[in-house]
Short mmCIF file of C-alpha atoms and ligand atoms in Angstrom, two decimals:
data_model
loop_
_atom_site.label_atom_id
_atom_site.label_comp_id
_atom_site.label_asym_id
_atom_site.label_seq_id
_atom_site.Cartn_x
_atom_site.Cartn_y
_atom_site.Cartn_z
CA UNK A 1 26.38 2.10 7.15
CA UNK A 2 23.58 1.22 4.71
CA UNK A 3 20.23 2.49 6.00
CA UNK A 4 17.05 0.55 5.26
CA UNK A 5 15.71 3.62 3.42
CA UNK A 6 17.16 7.10 3.01
CA UNK A 7 14.17 9.46 2.81
CA UNK A 8 16.35 12.56 2.91
CA UNK A 9 17.95 11.51 -0.38
CA UNK A 10 14.65 11.97 -2.24
CA UNK A 11 14.35 15.48 -0.86
CA UNK A 12 17.97 16.33 -1.71
CA UNK A 13 17.52 15.12 -5.31
CA UNK A 14 14.47 17.37 -5.82
CA UNK A 15 15.20 20.13 -3.32
CA UNK A 16 14.89 23.04 -5.75
CA UNK A 17 11.55 21.86 -7.18
CA UNK A 18 10.10 20.83 -3.80
CA UNK A 19 11.09 24.08 -2.12
CA UNK A 20 9.52 26.04 -4.99
CA UNK A 21 6.30 23.98 -4.79
CA UNK A 22 5.97 24.49 -1.03
CA UNK A 23 6.70 28.23 -1.36
CA UNK A 24 4.05 28.49 -4.07
CA UNK A 25 1.39 27.11 -1.72
CA UNK A 26 2.52 29.25 1.21
CA UNK A 27 2.40 32.37 -0.96
CA UNK A 28 -1.02 31.46 -2.42
CA UNK A 29 -2.89 32.15 0.81
CA UNK A 30 -5.00 29.02 0.09
CA UNK A 31 -4.40 26.25 2.64
CA UNK A 32 -7.27 23.77 2.32
CA UNK A 33 -8.16 22.19 -1.03
CA UNK A 34 -7.76 24.48 -4.02
CA UNK A 35 -5.82 24.39 -7.26
CA UNK A 36 -2.84 22.27 -6.10
CA UNK A 37 -5.09 19.52 -4.75
CA UNK A 38 -7.27 19.54 -7.88
CA UNK A 39 -4.20 19.44 -10.14
CA UNK A 40 -2.68 16.53 -8.21
CA UNK A 41 -5.99 14.65 -8.23
CA UNK A 42 -6.20 15.02 -12.02
CA UNK A 43 -2.57 13.96 -12.49
CA UNK A 44 -2.92 10.99 -10.15
CA UNK A 45 -6.14 9.81 -11.82
CA UNK A 46 -4.42 9.99 -15.20
CA UNK A 47 -1.37 8.11 -13.92
CA UNK A 48 -3.61 5.37 -12.50
CA UNK A 49 -5.78 5.31 -15.64
CA UNK A 50 -8.78 5.93 -13.38
CA UNK A 51 -11.72 8.21 -14.04
CA UNK A 52 -11.44 10.00 -10.69
CA UNK A 53 -9.00 10.60 -7.83
CA UNK A 54 -9.98 12.14 -4.50
CA UNK A 55 -7.33 13.25 -2.04
CA UNK A 56 -7.71 12.16 1.60
CA UNK A 57 -5.87 12.85 4.84
CA UNK A 58 -4.05 9.49 4.85
CA UNK A 59 -4.29 5.92 3.58
CA UNK A 60 -6.34 4.56 6.47
CA UNK A 61 -8.96 7.25 5.90
CA UNK A 62 -8.95 6.43 2.17
CA UNK A 63 -9.90 2.85 3.05
CA UNK A 64 -12.58 3.95 5.53
CA UNK A 65 -14.07 6.45 3.08
CA UNK A 66 -14.12 3.89 0.26
CA UNK A 67 -15.90 1.36 2.49
CA UNK A 68 -18.45 3.97 3.56
CA UNK A 69 -18.96 5.13 -0.02
CA UNK A 70 -19.75 1.51 -0.91
CA UNK A 71 -22.26 1.39 1.98
CA UNK A 72 -20.27 -1.17 3.95
CA UNK A 73 -21.31 -0.81 7.57
CA UNK A 74 -22.14 -2.61 10.81
CA UNK A 75 -22.42 -6.39 10.44
CA UNK A 76 -21.18 -6.47 6.85
CA UNK A 77 -18.50 -9.06 6.20
CA UNK A 78 -15.33 -7.96 4.44
CA UNK A 79 -12.73 -10.43 3.15
CA UNK A 80 -9.25 -9.18 4.07
CA UNK A 81 -5.80 -10.78 3.83
CA UNK A 82 -4.45 -12.37 6.99
CA UNK A 83 -1.03 -11.07 5.96
CA UNK A 84 -1.22 -7.29 5.72
CA UNK A 85 -0.45 -4.10 7.57
CA UNK A 86 -3.05 -3.72 10.30
CA UNK A 87 -4.57 -0.60 8.65
CA UNK A 88 -6.52 -2.84 6.24
CA UNK A 89 -8.25 -4.53 9.18
CA UNK A 90 -8.66 -1.27 11.11
CA UNK A 91 -10.59 0.28 8.23
CA UNK A 92 -13.12 -2.56 8.30
CA UNK A 93 -13.43 -2.33 12.09
CA UNK A 94 -13.87 1.45 11.88
CA UNK A 95 -17.06 1.10 9.84
CA UNK A 96 -18.35 -1.70 12.09
CA UNK A 97 -17.70 -4.42 9.52
CA UNK A 98 -16.83 -8.03 10.27
CA UNK A 99 -13.27 -9.15 9.50
CA UNK A 100 -13.17 -12.26 7.29
CA UNK A 101 -9.47 -13.15 6.96
CA UNK A 102 -8.06 -15.18 4.09
CA UNK A 103 -4.56 -16.64 4.00
CA UNK A 104 -1.89 -15.61 1.47
CA UNK A 105 0.00 -17.55 -1.16
CA UNK A 106 3.35 -17.78 0.67
CA UNK A 107 5.21 -17.47 -2.65
CA UNK A 108 3.85 -13.99 -3.41
CA UNK A 109 2.77 -13.00 0.14
CA UNK A 110 -0.53 -11.80 -1.36
CA UNK A 111 -4.07 -13.00 -0.65
CA UNK A 112 -4.63 -16.38 -2.34
CA UNK A 113 -7.67 -15.98 -4.63
CA UNK A 114 -8.21 -19.76 -4.53
CA UNK A 115 -9.02 -19.52 -0.82
CA UNK A 116 -11.49 -16.64 -1.04
CA UNK A 117 -14.59 -18.57 -2.16
CA UNK A 118 -14.55 -20.76 0.96
CA UNK A 119 -14.50 -17.65 3.19
CA UNK A 120 -17.58 -16.03 1.63
CA UNK A 121 -20.67 -16.15 3.87
CA UNK A 122 -24.17 -14.68 3.47
CA UNK A 123 -22.87 -11.62 5.41
CA UNK A 124 -19.98 -10.94 3.03
CA UNK A 125 -20.36 -7.65 1.18
CA UNK A 126 -16.84 -6.83 0.00
CA UNK A 127 -13.37 -8.14 -0.78
CA UNK A 128 -10.41 -5.99 0.14
CA UNK A 129 -7.28 -7.27 -1.62
CA UNK A 130 -3.96 -5.65 -0.67
CA UNK A 131 -1.19 -5.26 -3.24
CA UNK A 132 1.36 -6.02 -0.57
CA UNK A 133 4.99 -4.95 -0.83
CA UNK A 134 4.25 -3.46 -4.29
CA UNK A 135 3.22 -6.75 -5.90
CA UNK A 136 -0.22 -6.76 -7.59
CA UNK A 137 -2.80 -9.27 -6.46
CA UNK A 138 -4.21 -11.70 -9.05
CA UNK A 139 -7.26 -9.49 -9.61
CA UNK A 140 -9.21 -11.34 -12.31
CA UNK A 141 -10.32 -14.26 -10.09
CA UNK A 142 -11.13 -11.76 -7.31
CA UNK A 143 -13.26 -9.66 -9.66
CA UNK A 144 -14.97 -12.81 -11.02
CA UNK A 145 -15.86 -13.97 -7.50
CA UNK A 146 -17.13 -10.51 -6.63
CA UNK A 147 -19.35 -10.48 -9.70
CA UNK A 148 -20.74 -13.95 -8.98
CA UNK A 149 -21.53 -13.12 -5.35
CA UNK A 150 -22.52 -9.45 -5.80
CA UNK A 151 -19.60 -8.14 -3.72
CA UNK A 152 -17.71 -4.84 -3.84
CA UNK A 153 -13.94 -4.88 -4.44
CA UNK A 154 -12.00 -2.22 -2.57
CA UNK A 155 -8.27 -2.46 -3.22
CA UNK A 156 -5.63 -1.42 -0.71
CA UNK A 157 -2.87 -0.10 -2.97
CA UNK A 158 -1.00 1.76 -0.21
CA UNK A 159 2.23 -0.03 -1.21
CA UNK A 160 1.76 -0.29 -4.97
CA UNK A 161 2.16 3.09 -6.71
CA UNK A 162 2.81 2.29 -10.37
CA UNK A 163 2.31 -1.49 -10.14
CA UNK A 164 0.64 -3.09 -13.14
CA UNK A 165 -1.65 -6.09 -13.40
CA UNK A 166 -1.63 -7.70 -16.85
CA UNK A 167 -0.15 -4.47 -18.23
CA UNK A 168 -2.75 -2.08 -16.77
CA UNK A 169 -1.84 0.13 -13.81
CA UNK A 170 -3.46 -0.69 -10.50
CA UNK A 171 -5.99 2.10 -9.94
CA UNK A 172 -9.48 1.19 -11.15
CA UNK A 173 -9.87 -2.57 -11.51
CA UNK A 174 -12.09 -2.78 -8.44
CA UNK A 175 -14.87 -0.43 -7.31
CA UNK A 176 -12.39 1.76 -5.44
CA UNK A 177 -8.62 1.75 -4.97
CA UNK A 178 -7.03 3.27 -1.87
CA UNK A 179 -3.63 4.93 -1.66
CA UNK A 180 -1.32 6.14 1.07
CA UNK A 181 1.29 8.84 0.52
CA UNK A 182 3.01 8.21 3.87
CA UNK A 183 6.59 9.49 3.39
CA UNK A 184 8.20 6.06 2.97
CA UNK A 185 5.87 4.93 0.18
CA UNK A 186 7.01 4.76 -3.47
CA UNK A 187 5.12 8.04 -3.92
CA UNK A 188 5.50 9.68 -0.53
CA UNK A 189 4.56 13.11 0.76
CA UNK A 190 6.40 15.08 3.45
CA UNK A 191 3.70 14.12 5.94
CA UNK A 192 0.44 12.20 5.83
CA UNK A 193 -1.66 11.96 2.69
CA UNK A 194 -3.85 9.54 0.80
CA UNK A 195 -6.30 9.15 -2.08
CA UNK A 196 -9.06 7.03 -3.52
CA UNK A 197 -9.19 6.32 -7.25
CA UNK A 198 -12.22 4.91 -9.03
CA UNK A 199 -14.00 4.77 -12.37
CA UNK A 200 -17.37 5.10 -10.64
CA UNK A 201 -18.57 8.74 -10.54
CA UNK A 202 -21.03 8.00 -7.71
CA UNK A 203 -18.34 6.47 -5.49
CA UNK A 204 -16.05 9.40 -6.33
CA UNK A 205 -18.67 11.98 -5.37
CA UNK A 206 -19.54 10.10 -2.18
CA UNK A 207 -15.89 9.78 -1.07
CA UNK A 208 -15.38 13.49 -1.67
CA UNK A 209 -18.49 14.40 0.29
CA UNK A 210 -17.82 11.98 3.17
CA UNK A 211 -14.28 13.33 3.54
CA UNK A 212 -15.63 16.86 3.76
CA UNK A 213 -18.04 16.53 6.74
CA UNK A 214 -20.64 14.91 4.49
CA UNK A 215 -21.05 18.24 2.77
CA UNK A 216 -21.18 18.88 -0.96
CA UNK A 217 -22.36 22.46 -0.49
CA UNK A 218 -20.71 24.62 2.18
CA UNK A 219 -22.63 24.48 5.50
CA UNK A 220 -25.17 22.01 4.14
CA UNK A 221 -24.60 18.42 5.22
CA UNK A 222 -26.26 15.60 3.31
CA UNK A 223 -24.84 12.92 5.63
CA UNK A 224 -22.57 12.46 8.62
CA UNK A 225 -19.05 12.59 7.28
CA UNK A 226 -15.56 13.18 8.59
CA UNK A 227 -12.75 15.62 7.90
CA UNK A 228 -10.11 13.91 5.80
CA UNK A 229 -8.68 15.95 2.95
CA UNK A 230 -5.33 16.04 1.19
CA UNK A 231 -3.28 19.02 2.33
CA UNK A 232 -2.33 21.42 -0.53
CA UNK A 233 1.31 21.58 0.59
CA UNK A 234 1.47 17.79 0.34
CA UNK A 235 -0.37 17.87 -3.01
CA UNK A 236 2.21 20.29 -4.40
CA UNK A 237 5.08 18.06 -3.19
CA UNK A 238 3.39 14.96 -4.61
CA UNK A 239 3.08 16.66 -8.01
CA UNK A 240 6.84 17.18 -8.07
CA UNK A 241 7.55 13.60 -7.02
CA UNK A 242 4.97 12.03 -9.36
CA UNK A 243 7.04 13.17 -12.33
CA UNK A 244 9.87 10.97 -10.98
CA UNK A 245 7.84 7.95 -9.85
CA UNK A 246 8.43 5.78 -12.93
CA UNK A 247 12.17 6.48 -12.94
CA UNK A 248 12.36 5.75 -9.21
CA UNK A 249 10.42 2.50 -9.64
CA UNK A 250 12.86 1.53 -12.41
CA UNK A 251 15.77 2.09 -10.02
CA UNK A 252 14.08 -0.22 -7.52
CA UNK A 253 13.79 -2.86 -10.25
CA UNK A 254 17.52 -2.60 -10.99
CA UNK A 255 18.31 -3.27 -7.32
CA UNK A 256 15.90 -6.21 -7.29
CA UNK A 257 17.55 -7.69 -10.40
CA UNK A 258 20.87 -7.51 -8.58
CA UNK A 259 19.35 -9.10 -5.46
CA UNK A 260 17.64 -11.83 -7.47
CA UNK A 261 20.92 -12.89 -9.09
CA UNK A 262 23.13 -12.31 -6.07
CA UNK A 263 20.92 -14.22 -3.66
CA UNK A 264 20.16 -17.14 -5.98
CA UNK A 265 22.72 -19.45 -4.37
CA UNK A 266 21.68 -18.63 -0.80
CA UNK A 267 19.11 -20.49 1.30
CA UNK A 268 16.82 -17.47 1.32
CA UNK A 269 13.38 -17.71 -0.26
CA UNK A 270 12.96 -14.77 -2.63
CA UNK A 271 9.54 -13.38 -3.60
CA UNK A 272 7.97 -15.07 -6.63
CA UNK A 273 6.72 -12.83 -9.43
CA UNK A 274 3.86 -14.29 -11.52
CA UNK A 275 4.07 -13.69 -15.29
CA UNK A 276 1.19 -11.18 -15.23
CA UNK A 277 2.65 -9.09 -12.41
CA UNK A 278 4.70 -5.94 -12.78
CA UNK A 279 5.60 -5.13 -9.18
CA UNK A 280 7.11 -1.85 -7.98
CA UNK A 281 9.07 -3.28 -5.05
CA UNK A 282 7.94 -1.03 -2.26
CA UNK A 283 9.66 -3.66 -0.14
CA UNK A 284 11.95 -6.56 -1.00
CA UNK A 285 10.95 -9.27 1.43
CA UNK A 286 12.97 -12.47 1.72
CA UNK A 287 12.25 -15.44 3.94
CA UNK A 288 14.58 -17.39 6.19
CA UNK A 289 14.02 -20.05 8.83
CA UNK A 290 16.85 -18.28 10.70
CA UNK A 291 15.48 -14.77 10.21
CA UNK A 292 16.49 -13.28 13.58
CA UNK A 293 20.04 -14.58 13.27
CA UNK A 294 20.30 -13.09 9.77
CA UNK A 295 18.86 -9.77 10.91
CA UNK A 296 21.40 -9.56 13.75
CA UNK A 297 24.26 -10.43 11.42
CA UNK A 298 23.23 -7.66 8.99
CA UNK A 299 22.84 -5.16 11.84
CA UNK A 300 26.40 -5.98 12.94
CA UNK A 301 27.54 -5.39 9.34
CA UNK A 302 25.90 -1.93 9.40
CA UNK A 303 22.97 -2.88 7.18
CA UNK A 304 19.48 -1.71 8.15
CA UNK A 305 16.61 -4.19 7.82
CA UNK A 306 12.97 -4.21 8.95
CA UNK A 307 10.30 -6.84 9.50
CA UNK A 308 6.99 -6.38 7.67
CA UNK A 309 5.35 -7.46 9.89
CA UNK A 310 6.49 -9.10 13.14
CA UNK A 311 2.95 -9.90 14.31
CA UNK A 312 -0.01 -10.49 11.96
CA UNK A 313 -3.23 -8.59 12.74
CA UNK A 314 -5.02 -11.63 14.22
CA UNK A 315 -2.26 -11.96 16.85
CA UNK A 316 -2.29 -8.27 17.81
CA UNK A 317 -3.74 -7.29 21.18
CA UNK A 318 -6.04 -4.91 19.30
CA UNK A 319 -7.81 -7.95 17.81
CA UNK A 320 -7.69 -10.29 20.81
CA UNK A 321 -11.48 -9.95 21.15
CA UNK A 322 -11.96 -11.76 17.83
CA UNK A 323 -10.60 -14.87 19.51
CA UNK A 324 -8.68 -16.08 16.46
CA UNK A 325 -6.03 -18.53 17.70
CA UNK A 326 -2.54 -17.92 16.26
CA UNK A 327 -2.61 -21.22 14.36
CA UNK A 328 -6.00 -20.61 12.82
CA UNK A 329 -4.11 -18.55 10.26
CA UNK A 330 -0.88 -20.56 10.08
CA UNK A 331 0.50 -19.09 6.85
CA UNK A 332 0.35 -15.51 8.16
CA UNK A 333 1.83 -16.67 11.44
CA UNK A 334 4.73 -18.47 9.76
CA UNK A 335 5.48 -15.57 7.41
CA UNK A 336 5.72 -13.24 10.41
CA UNK A 337 8.44 -15.49 11.84
CA UNK A 338 10.42 -15.72 8.61
CA UNK A 339 10.18 -12.45 6.66
CA UNK A 340 12.93 -9.87 6.45
CA UNK A 341 12.90 -6.69 4.36
CA UNK A 342 16.34 -5.79 3.07
CA UNK A 343 17.28 -2.27 1.89
CA UNK A 344 15.43 -1.06 -1.19
CA UNK A 345 14.73 2.38 -2.55
CA UNK A 346 15.40 4.65 -5.51
CA UNK A 347 18.48 6.11 -3.86
CA UNK A 348 20.20 2.87 -2.88
CA UNK A 349 23.26 2.67 -5.13
CA UNK A 350 24.40 -0.52 -6.82
CA UNK A 351 27.60 -0.73 -4.75
CA UNK A 352 25.55 -0.67 -1.52
CA UNK A 353 23.13 -3.28 -2.84
CA UNK A 354 26.11 -5.47 -3.74
CA UNK A 355 27.39 -5.06 -0.16
CA UNK A 356 24.00 -6.27 1.11
CA UNK A 357 24.28 -9.35 -1.12
CA UNK A 358 27.86 -10.02 0.02
CA UNK A 359 26.91 -9.69 3.68
CA UNK A 360 23.99 -12.10 3.31
CA UNK A 361 25.99 -14.60 1.25
CA UNK A 362 28.87 -14.74 3.77
C1 PLP B 401 -1.10 -1.92 3.23
C2 PLP B 401 -1.37 -0.59 3.89
N1 PLP B 401 -2.64 -0.18 4.05
C3 PLP B 401 -2.92 1.00 4.61
C4 PLP B 401 -1.93 1.83 5.09
C5 PLP B 401 -2.33 3.08 5.79
O1 PLP B 401 -1.81 4.23 5.22
P1 PLP B 401 -1.53 5.54 6.12
O2 PLP B 401 -0.31 5.28 6.93
O3 PLP B 401 -1.32 6.62 5.11
O4 PLP B 401 -2.74 5.77 6.94
C6 PLP B 401 -0.59 1.44 4.93
C7 PLP B 401 0.55 2.28 5.32
O5 PLP B 401 0.85 2.78 6.28
C8 PLP B 401 -0.30 0.19 4.33
O6 PLP B 401 0.96 -0.23 4.19
#
């Protein structure tokens, strides 16, 4: 049996350090904010080469807080990818913004910068690129468009811990960059967690205040905020895991190299990697016109696979009120019918990855 992802393996590898980190927080008597959270925020900002990092309760809240900190609110248009996890869209809806979907480049699965200009309207206030599956978006044309049209750029990097664009880590290209530390992410906590990174001290201060009831000074509230803070137990765990992130991302790359060679002769479409991209392979997503058949065959062979995602946001019941017909966003629709994520993770051994290749190539 080869599971899609073995989360327990990460814990077993670092059990001594993680147990010590959790015990340290429990013994400290300090359970909201404090030294562990501050230390992780500093370490994460440094890793991302960003001026500031602010811990949040989860990735969705990070997106909401970043939008609010950039003053995106009711009636403001936000360009989002049509092919993304629904959280990107939910964040825009949560602040009352208007969803302005843009189709992906099917080769990379990421938002196609060439299609963004046509989607910009007088209402548009922000672009929200998503570094999907760990592959960085082509940011330069996005940033150029934003500059020309006076738009904010809020990146959804929930799947891209450690990814680099033209050699520089994702983390502060746009106005704000949003992270999730959901357990299955490349840098995952033992529960929910998230962060915003930014080079802008005003956005950083605003995110911090908005995530703390709108309060910068205890019991004094400058604005109406929410409660969304990174838990110190999770911060302590993340500090342990951060030290291993690069090595774990390297292991993912080794598996992908094996997949890329092993699957070359098959009919599967493998993800394209532009020359400027250094992806971290949160997911390895292949495409097949006979996806369901392939998935069933791998299940029978004891190989776990997942579909990211079976239904694009515009076809979800939650967005039926937008009245976007399935074929209005045909690329996202087609990808949903064809994509399959095969096992990937820092603890997948080479022999298992080879078995995945052999089972697909049969
Ligand atoms: C692309 C993307 N955006 C946002 C999120 C939301 O993160 P969280 O689950 O921590 O709220 C996720 C992950 O779940 C995601 O994959």
